[in-house]
Short mmCIF file of C-alpha atoms in Angstrom, two decimals:
data_model
loop_
_atom_site.label_atom_id
_atom_site.label_comp_id
_atom_site.label_asym_id
_atom_site.label_seq_id
_atom_site.Cartn_x
_atom_site.Cartn_y
_atom_site.Cartn_z
CA UNK A 15 0.00 0.00 0.00
CA UNK A 16 2.85 2.39 0.79
CA UNK A 17 4.49 1.59 -2.54
CA UNK A 18 1.27 2.23 -4.47
CA UNK A 19 0.62 5.49 -2.66
CA UNK A 20 4.28 6.58 -3.02
CA UNK A 21 4.80 6.87 0.73
CA UNK A 22 8.09 6.14 2.43
CA UNK A 23 8.62 2.75 4.02
CA UNK A 24 9.42 2.43 7.73
CA UNK A 25 13.01 1.55 8.63
CA UNK A 26 13.76 -2.15 8.21
CA UNK A 27 10.66 -2.88 6.11
CA UNK A 28 12.58 -4.16 3.10
CA UNK A 29 14.66 -6.47 5.30
CA UNK A 30 11.52 -7.90 6.89
CA UNK A 31 9.93 -8.42 3.49
CA UNK A 32 13.04 -10.21 2.22
CA UNK A 33 13.15 -12.42 5.32
CA UNK A 34 9.47 -13.32 4.90
CA UNK A 35 9.94 -14.21 1.23
CA UNK A 36 12.98 -16.34 2.09
CA UNK A 37 11.02 -18.13 4.83
CA UNK A 38 8.09 -18.86 2.48
CA UNK A 39 10.35 -20.25 -0.26
CA UNK A 40 9.66 -23.97 0.24
CA UNK A 41 9.07 -27.06 -1.89
CA UNK A 42 6.61 -29.86 -1.09
CA UNK A 43 8.12 -33.08 0.28
CA UNK A 44 6.90 -36.35 1.77
CA UNK A 45 7.77 -35.35 5.34
CA UNK A 46 6.56 -31.77 4.89
CA UNK A 47 7.58 -28.64 3.02
CA UNK A 48 11.35 -28.19 2.85
CA UNK A 49 12.76 -24.68 3.14
CA UNK A 50 15.11 -23.65 0.32
CA UNK A 51 17.98 -21.29 0.89
CA UNK A 52 17.07 -18.46 -1.46
CA UNK A 53 20.73 -17.63 -2.12
CA UNK A 54 21.00 -20.92 -4.07
CA UNK A 55 18.42 -19.90 -6.66
CA UNK A 56 19.92 -16.88 -8.53
CA UNK A 57 22.96 -18.70 -10.01
CA UNK A 58 20.82 -21.63 -11.18
CA UNK A 59 18.42 -19.32 -13.02
CA UNK A 60 20.42 -16.28 -14.10
CA UNK A 61 23.71 -17.83 -15.26
CA UNK A 62 22.30 -19.86 -18.21
CA UNK A 63 20.05 -16.96 -19.20
CA UNK A 64 22.91 -14.44 -19.20
CA UNK A 65 25.26 -16.71 -21.14
CA UNK A 66 22.66 -17.53 -23.80
CA UNK A 67 21.79 -13.85 -24.21
CA UNK A 68 25.50 -12.98 -24.42
CA UNK A 69 25.88 -15.52 -27.25
CA UNK A 70 23.37 -13.63 -29.45
CA UNK A 71 25.82 -10.82 -30.31
CA UNK A 72 29.34 -9.88 -29.33
CA UNK A 73 28.19 -6.48 -27.99
CA UNK A 74 25.71 -8.22 -25.69
CA UNK A 75 28.49 -10.56 -24.64
CA UNK A 76 30.78 -7.62 -23.88
CA UNK A 77 28.14 -5.91 -21.71
CA UNK A 78 27.10 -9.05 -19.82
CA UNK A 79 30.59 -10.44 -19.23
CA UNK A 80 31.70 -7.02 -17.98
CA UNK A 81 28.73 -6.56 -15.66
CA UNK A 82 28.78 -10.06 -14.13
CA UNK A 83 32.00 -9.56 -12.10
CA UNK A 84 30.71 -6.16 -10.95
CA UNK A 85 27.45 -7.70 -9.70
CA UNK A 86 29.29 -10.54 -7.92
CA UNK A 87 31.69 -8.11 -6.22
CA UNK A 88 28.78 -5.88 -5.19
CA UNK A 89 26.99 -8.83 -3.61
CA UNK A 90 30.20 -9.89 -1.87
CA UNK A 91 30.72 -6.49 -0.27
CA UNK A 92 27.02 -6.34 0.68
CA UNK A 93 27.11 -9.66 2.55
CA UNK A 94 30.58 -8.98 3.98
CA UNK A 95 29.48 -5.64 5.40
CA UNK A 96 26.39 -7.21 6.96
CA UNK A 97 28.51 -10.13 8.24
CA UNK A 98 26.17 -12.70 6.70
CA UNK A 99 26.91 -16.24 5.56
CA UNK A 100 25.55 -17.07 2.12
CA UNK A 101 25.54 -20.07 -0.21
CA UNK A 102 25.39 -17.82 -3.27
CA UNK A 103 29.10 -18.05 -4.13
CA UNK A 104 29.35 -21.80 -3.49
CA UNK A 105 26.24 -22.35 -5.61
CA UNK A 106 27.62 -20.09 -8.35
CA UNK A 107 30.94 -21.91 -8.39
CA UNK A 108 29.52 -25.44 -8.44
CA UNK A 109 26.81 -24.66 -10.99
CA UNK A 110 29.32 -22.85 -13.20
CA UNK A 111 31.51 -25.96 -13.22
CA UNK A 112 28.57 -28.21 -14.05
CA UNK A 113 27.17 -25.95 -16.74
CA UNK A 114 30.53 -25.36 -18.41
CA UNK A 115 31.11 -29.12 -18.48
CA UNK A 116 27.64 -29.62 -19.99
CA UNK A 117 28.29 -27.04 -22.73
CA UNK A 118 31.66 -28.67 -23.45
CA UNK A 119 30.06 -32.09 -23.91
CA UNK A 120 27.08 -30.79 -25.89
CA UNK A 121 28.68 -28.18 -28.13
CA UNK A 122 32.42 -28.84 -28.37
CA UNK A 123 32.91 -32.62 -28.25
CA UNK A 124 30.43 -33.42 -31.11
CA UNK A 125 32.57 -31.37 -33.52
CA UNK A 126 35.06 -34.25 -33.54
CA UNK A 127 38.25 -32.35 -32.71
CA UNK A 128 38.40 -33.48 -29.07
CA UNK A 129 39.53 -37.06 -28.45
CA UNK A 130 38.17 -39.55 -25.94
CA UNK A 131 41.36 -39.43 -23.88
CA UNK A 132 41.15 -35.65 -23.63
CA UNK A 133 37.56 -35.83 -22.35
CA UNK A 134 38.62 -38.44 -19.77
CA UNK A 135 41.55 -36.28 -18.66
CA UNK A 136 39.33 -33.23 -18.27
CA UNK A 137 36.76 -35.27 -16.34
CA UNK A 138 39.43 -36.66 -14.00
CA UNK A 139 40.68 -33.14 -13.28
CA UNK A 140 37.14 -32.05 -12.46
CA UNK A 141 36.62 -35.03 -10.13
CA UNK A 142 39.92 -34.41 -8.33
CA UNK A 143 39.04 -30.75 -7.89
CA UNK A 144 35.62 -31.63 -6.41
CA UNK A 145 37.25 -34.19 -4.08
CA UNK A 146 39.71 -31.57 -2.81
CA UNK A 147 36.85 -29.07 -2.45
CA UNK A 148 34.87 -31.59 -0.41
CA UNK A 149 37.86 -32.01 1.90
CA UNK A 150 38.27 -28.23 2.18
CA UNK A 151 34.62 -27.96 3.27
CA UNK A 152 35.27 -30.08 6.35
CA UNK A 153 36.47 -28.94 9.78
CA UNK A 154 39.06 -26.18 9.29
CA UNK A 155 40.37 -26.70 12.83
CA UNK A 156 37.66 -25.40 15.13
CA UNK A 157 38.68 -25.07 18.76
CA UNK A 158 36.33 -26.92 21.14
CA UNK A 159 34.01 -24.63 23.09
CA UNK A 160 34.06 -25.31 26.84
CA UNK A 161 30.73 -26.59 28.11
CA UNK A 162 28.66 -24.03 29.98
CA UNK A 163 30.83 -21.04 28.99
CA UNK A 164 29.09 -20.07 25.77
CA UNK A 165 26.75 -17.46 27.26
CA UNK A 166 29.22 -15.45 29.29
CA UNK A 167 29.41 -11.76 28.51
CA UNK A 168 32.46 -9.93 27.25
CA UNK A 169 32.99 -8.29 30.60
CA UNK A 170 33.04 -11.54 32.55
CA UNK A 171 36.73 -12.11 32.04
CA UNK A 172 37.94 -14.53 34.68
CA UNK A 173 40.16 -13.24 37.44
CA UNK A 174 41.06 -16.75 38.44
CA UNK A 175 42.85 -19.54 36.71
CA UNK A 176 41.15 -20.65 33.51
CA UNK A 177 42.12 -23.84 31.76
CA UNK A 178 42.20 -23.80 27.96
CA UNK A 179 43.54 -26.40 25.58
CA UNK A 180 44.80 -26.65 22.05
CA UNK A 181 46.69 -29.61 20.63
CA UNK A 182 46.98 -31.06 24.13
CA UNK A 183 48.68 -28.00 25.63
CA UNK A 184 47.12 -26.28 28.66
CA UNK A 185 47.74 -22.74 29.79
CA UNK A 186 46.84 -20.73 32.85
CA UNK A 187 45.50 -17.28 32.06
CA UNK A 188 45.15 -14.00 33.88
CA UNK A 189 42.93 -10.99 33.37
CA UNK A 190 43.23 -8.93 30.19
CA UNK A 191 41.69 -5.94 28.46
CA UNK A 192 39.11 -6.21 25.70
CA UNK A 193 40.03 -5.20 22.18
CA UNK A 194 37.38 -3.52 20.05
CA UNK A 195 38.57 -3.72 16.44
CA UNK A 196 37.49 -6.40 13.96
CA UNK A 197 39.86 -7.28 11.13
CA UNK A 198 39.38 -10.02 8.49
CA UNK A 199 36.90 -12.14 10.40
CA UNK A 200 38.22 -11.32 13.87
CA UNK A 201 35.35 -10.83 16.29
CA UNK A 202 35.06 -7.69 18.36
CA UNK A 203 35.66 -7.90 22.04
CA UNK A 204 38.35 -10.48 22.62
CA UNK A 205 40.96 -10.06 25.32
CA UNK A 206 44.70 -10.36 25.27
CA UNK A 207 46.29 -12.68 27.80
CA UNK A 208 49.57 -11.81 29.43
CA UNK A 209 50.39 -15.38 30.37
CA UNK A 210 52.61 -17.46 28.15
CA UNK A 211 52.41 -21.11 27.12
CA UNK A 212 54.91 -23.83 27.95
CA UNK A 213 57.20 -22.73 25.13
CA UNK A 214 56.95 -19.00 25.76
CA UNK A 215 54.28 -18.47 23.08
CA UNK A 216 51.66 -15.91 24.04
CA UNK A 217 48.04 -16.96 23.88
CA UNK A 218 44.74 -15.11 23.66
CA UNK A 219 41.51 -15.33 25.59
CA UNK A 220 38.44 -15.27 23.33
CA UNK A 221 35.48 -13.72 25.13
CA UNK A 222 33.13 -14.95 22.40
CA UNK A 223 33.99 -18.65 22.75
CA UNK A 224 35.23 -18.40 26.36
CA UNK A 225 38.46 -20.27 25.72
CA UNK A 226 42.20 -19.77 25.44
CA UNK A 227 43.38 -19.54 21.86
CA UNK A 228 46.80 -20.83 20.83
CA UNK A 229 49.14 -18.70 18.79
CA UNK A 230 47.92 -17.78 15.28
CA UNK A 231 44.34 -18.84 16.06
CA UNK A 232 41.50 -16.40 15.46
CA UNK A 233 37.77 -15.98 15.86
CA UNK A 234 35.66 -15.91 12.69
CA UNK A 235 32.75 -13.52 13.11
CA UNK A 236 30.83 -15.26 10.28
CA UNK A 237 31.16 -18.83 11.61
CA UNK A 238 31.12 -17.76 15.27
CA UNK A 239 33.98 -20.13 16.14
CA UNK A 240 37.70 -19.92 16.86
CA UNK A 241 39.92 -21.65 14.29
CA UNK A 242 43.49 -22.83 14.64
CA UNK A 243 45.86 -20.88 12.37
CA UNK A 244 42.94 -18.98 10.84
CA UNK A 245 43.82 -17.73 7.35
CA UNK A 246 40.51 -16.24 6.20
CA UNK A 247 36.84 -16.99 5.71
CA UNK A 248 36.37 -18.03 2.07
CA UNK A 249 32.95 -17.22 0.61
CA UNK A 250 33.54 -19.64 -2.28
CA UNK A 251 33.48 -22.64 0.06
CA UNK A 252 31.28 -20.93 2.70
CA UNK A 253 33.74 -21.93 5.41
CA UNK A 254 36.93 -20.85 7.10
CA UNK A 255 40.38 -21.78 5.86
CA UNK A 256 42.48 -22.92 8.78
CA UNK A 257 45.02 -25.43 9.96
CA UNK A 258 43.07 -28.56 9.01
CA UNK A 259 41.86 -27.63 5.50
CA UNK A 260 44.39 -25.11 4.16
CA UNK A 261 46.24 -27.79 2.18
CA UNK A 262 42.99 -29.06 0.63
CA UNK A 263 42.03 -25.47 -0.22
CA UNK A 264 45.29 -24.92 -2.11
CA UNK A 265 44.89 -28.30 -3.82
CA UNK A 266 41.35 -27.45 -4.94
CA UNK A 267 42.50 -24.12 -6.38
CA UNK A 268 45.40 -25.80 -8.20
CA UNK A 269 43.20 -28.51 -9.74
CA UNK A 270 40.68 -25.86 -10.76
CA UNK A 271 43.33 -23.79 -12.52
CA UNK A 272 44.76 -26.78 -14.40
CA UNK A 273 41.34 -28.12 -15.41
CA UNK A 274 39.99 -24.73 -16.44
CA UNK A 275 43.01 -23.80 -18.57
CA UNK A 276 42.93 -27.24 -20.21
CA UNK A 277 39.20 -26.94 -20.99
CA UNK A 278 39.66 -23.42 -22.41
CA UNK A 279 42.51 -24.68 -24.60
CA UNK A 280 40.48 -27.59 -25.98
CA UNK A 281 37.46 -25.35 -26.71
CA UNK A 282 39.44 -22.61 -28.45
CA UNK A 283 41.38 -25.18 -30.47
CA UNK A 284 38.03 -26.52 -31.69
CA UNK A 285 36.19 -23.31 -32.61
CA UNK A 286 39.29 -21.30 -33.66
CA UNK A 287 41.38 -23.77 -35.57
CA UNK A 288 44.99 -22.88 -36.34
CA UNK A 289 45.37 -20.07 -33.82
CA UNK A 290 47.33 -19.84 -30.62
CA UNK A 291 45.49 -19.74 -27.29
CA UNK A 292 46.07 -16.04 -26.62
CA UNK A 293 45.29 -14.99 -30.20
CA UNK A 294 42.11 -17.09 -30.36
CA UNK A 295 40.86 -15.62 -27.09
CA UNK A 296 40.96 -12.05 -28.46
CA UNK A 297 40.53 -12.64 -32.18
CA UNK A 298 38.44 -15.56 -33.40
CA UNK A 299 36.79 -14.86 -36.79
CA UNK A 300 33.60 -16.80 -37.27
CA UNK A 301 32.99 -17.36 -33.57
CA UNK A 302 29.54 -15.77 -33.94
CA UNK A 303 28.76 -17.38 -37.32
CA UNK A 304 26.53 -19.97 -35.64
CA UNK A 305 24.90 -20.10 -32.23
CA UNK A 306 26.82 -23.18 -31.06
CA UNK A 307 30.20 -21.53 -31.65
CA UNK A 308 28.99 -18.27 -30.11
CA UNK A 309 27.80 -20.03 -26.94
CA UNK A 310 31.08 -21.96 -26.65
CA UNK A 311 33.12 -18.78 -27.17
CA UNK A 312 31.03 -16.90 -24.57
CA UNK A 313 31.54 -19.71 -22.05
CA UNK A 314 35.28 -19.61 -22.77
CA UNK A 315 35.41 -15.93 -21.87
CA UNK A 316 33.33 -16.55 -18.74
CA UNK A 317 35.77 -19.30 -17.71
CA UNK A 318 38.72 -17.02 -18.48
CA UNK A 319 37.35 -14.28 -16.19
CA UNK A 320 36.70 -16.73 -13.34
CA UNK A 321 40.10 -18.38 -13.86
CA UNK A 322 41.86 -15.01 -13.70
CA UNK A 323 40.17 -14.24 -10.38
CA UNK A 324 40.94 -17.64 -8.88
CA UNK A 325 44.50 -17.42 -10.21
CA UNK A 326 45.02 -14.18 -8.30
CA UNK A 327 43.72 -15.81 -5.11
CA UNK A 328 46.04 -18.79 -5.63
CA UNK A 329 49.02 -16.49 -6.27
CA UNK A 330 48.42 -14.58 -3.04
CA UNK A 331 48.05 -17.83 -1.12
CA UNK A 332 51.31 -19.26 -2.50
CA UNK A 333 53.19 -16.06 -1.67
CA UNK A 334 51.77 -16.03 1.86
CA UNK A 335 52.84 -19.64 2.37
CA UNK A 336 56.32 -18.83 1.10
CA UNK A 337 56.63 -16.12 3.78
CA UNK A 338 54.69 -18.15 6.40
CA UNK A 339 52.05 -15.50 6.95
CA UNK A 340 48.27 -15.92 6.98
CA UNK A 341 45.82 -13.54 5.37
CA UNK A 342 44.52 -12.59 8.82
CA UNK A 343 48.03 -11.81 10.08
CA UNK A 344 48.70 -9.71 6.98
CA UNK A 345 45.56 -7.64 7.60
CA UNK A 346 46.47 -7.16 11.25
CA UNK A 347 50.01 -6.13 10.28
CA UNK A 348 48.65 -3.57 7.82
CA UNK A 349 46.32 -2.20 10.48
CA UNK A 350 49.06 -1.93 13.09
CA UNK A 351 51.72 -0.89 10.55
CA UNK A 352 54.04 -3.70 11.67
CA UNK A 353 54.59 -5.52 8.37
CA UNK A 354 56.71 -4.98 5.28
CA UNK A 355 55.15 -4.76 1.82
CA UNK A 356 56.99 -7.02 -0.60
CA UNK A 357 56.64 -7.78 -4.32
CA UNK A 358 54.70 -4.62 -5.03
CA UNK A 359 52.37 -5.12 -2.08
CA UNK A 360 51.26 -8.63 -3.05
CA UNK A 361 52.55 -10.05 0.24
CA UNK A 362 52.93 -8.61 3.73
CA UNK A 363 55.88 -10.05 5.63
CA UNK A 364 55.35 -9.80 9.37
CA UNK A 365 58.73 -11.41 10.07
CA UNK A 366 57.31 -13.24 13.08
CA UNK A 367 57.13 -16.75 11.65
CA UNK A 368 59.27 -16.45 8.52
CA UNK A 369 62.03 -19.08 8.66
CA UNK A 370 63.04 -19.20 5.01
CA UNK A 371 61.36 -20.54 1.87
CA UNK A 372 62.00 -24.25 2.42
CA UNK A 373 61.21 -24.21 6.13
CA UNK A 374 58.03 -22.24 5.51
CA UNK A 375 56.78 -24.75 2.94
CA UNK A 376 57.82 -27.62 5.19
CA UNK A 377 55.73 -26.09 7.96
CA UNK A 378 52.75 -25.73 5.63
CA UNK A 379 52.98 -29.32 4.37
CA UNK A 380 53.02 -30.57 7.96
CA UNK A 381 49.86 -28.69 8.99
CA UNK A 382 47.34 -30.83 10.78
CA UNK A 383 49.83 -33.53 11.77
CA UNK A 384 50.26 -34.18 15.49
CA UNK A 385 53.54 -32.92 17.01
CA UNK A 386 56.18 -35.59 17.63
CA UNK A 387 56.12 -37.09 21.09
CA UNK A 388 59.13 -36.41 23.26
CA UNK A 389 60.38 -38.74 25.96
CA UNK A 390 60.74 -37.71 29.59
CA UNK A 391 64.53 -37.81 29.23
CA UNK A 392 64.42 -35.29 26.35
CA UNK A 393 62.19 -32.97 28.37
CA UNK A 394 64.52 -33.13 31.37
#
């Protein structure tokens, strides 16, 4: 009624309308209506429509393929600012993989220029990437929440001994002051602890989870949990990247890059015969001569844009591993002006855990493995 009469809406009305629509979005099922996460729907509906429209003319393709990254980035900043978890990016990524594979089988393979072995190799790369992604979706290294301490307020910092554990190590904590700044998934209101662990490593008290955090652990404000060696919260897997799944995350990115570049090469070699990969990507006469070639060429450019974005993420991750710094630590160092910008600002070296290239990669490859047991004689 307010819309029809051109009157202003009360504050929060649009949010309540959106929440009501999302709650009513259900499908009938045997055991009752099942609620559907509304963030799953847009990629399934809009992506095929946009790509088919973009294949009608190269100017339409230029407009759509330019606007798609802008829309995705806008939605990312919208959800990141509101600190909301969403399945939109995971749904977009998985459906993009499935739809690109479908177009490859339906439009490229029947032309006869792609062999059976090449299709098998591409399929194996896709399966390996999904297997690594499934592993990356599992526990990133959540710290156990002490029973009965979840509802304590931020001001109820214990003045007595508090026992916290991580990897079998226990520390005794004292009172600390609350910190009020949130950086890269770090929750507001955690307290620094002046006590040190058995090996002289300082630990933190998390007022959100009511536990002692080991070194390099952090609290994710989206997941609401503390994670060992928290790197960042990845919207593409809708989970944190931490000590337990960082290797699988890098492996999934690597398999994606190899599979995507291989699929782009096979497609361009089919629709732009006799041209190099780079030349065919920017100049492919006859790509819009028929709708099948136009759709394949449009999907190639879509894959190239996504691959470029994922390649940048993989590059940053590899550089951070080489300097043994997490994304969270890099953000904190930039905030506190305690890090050095290297390689044109691509990596922030905090200098705290950097032990050289080989040692840093050795540390990364050993993540998630239990520390070696030492005998009583070695300890003495």
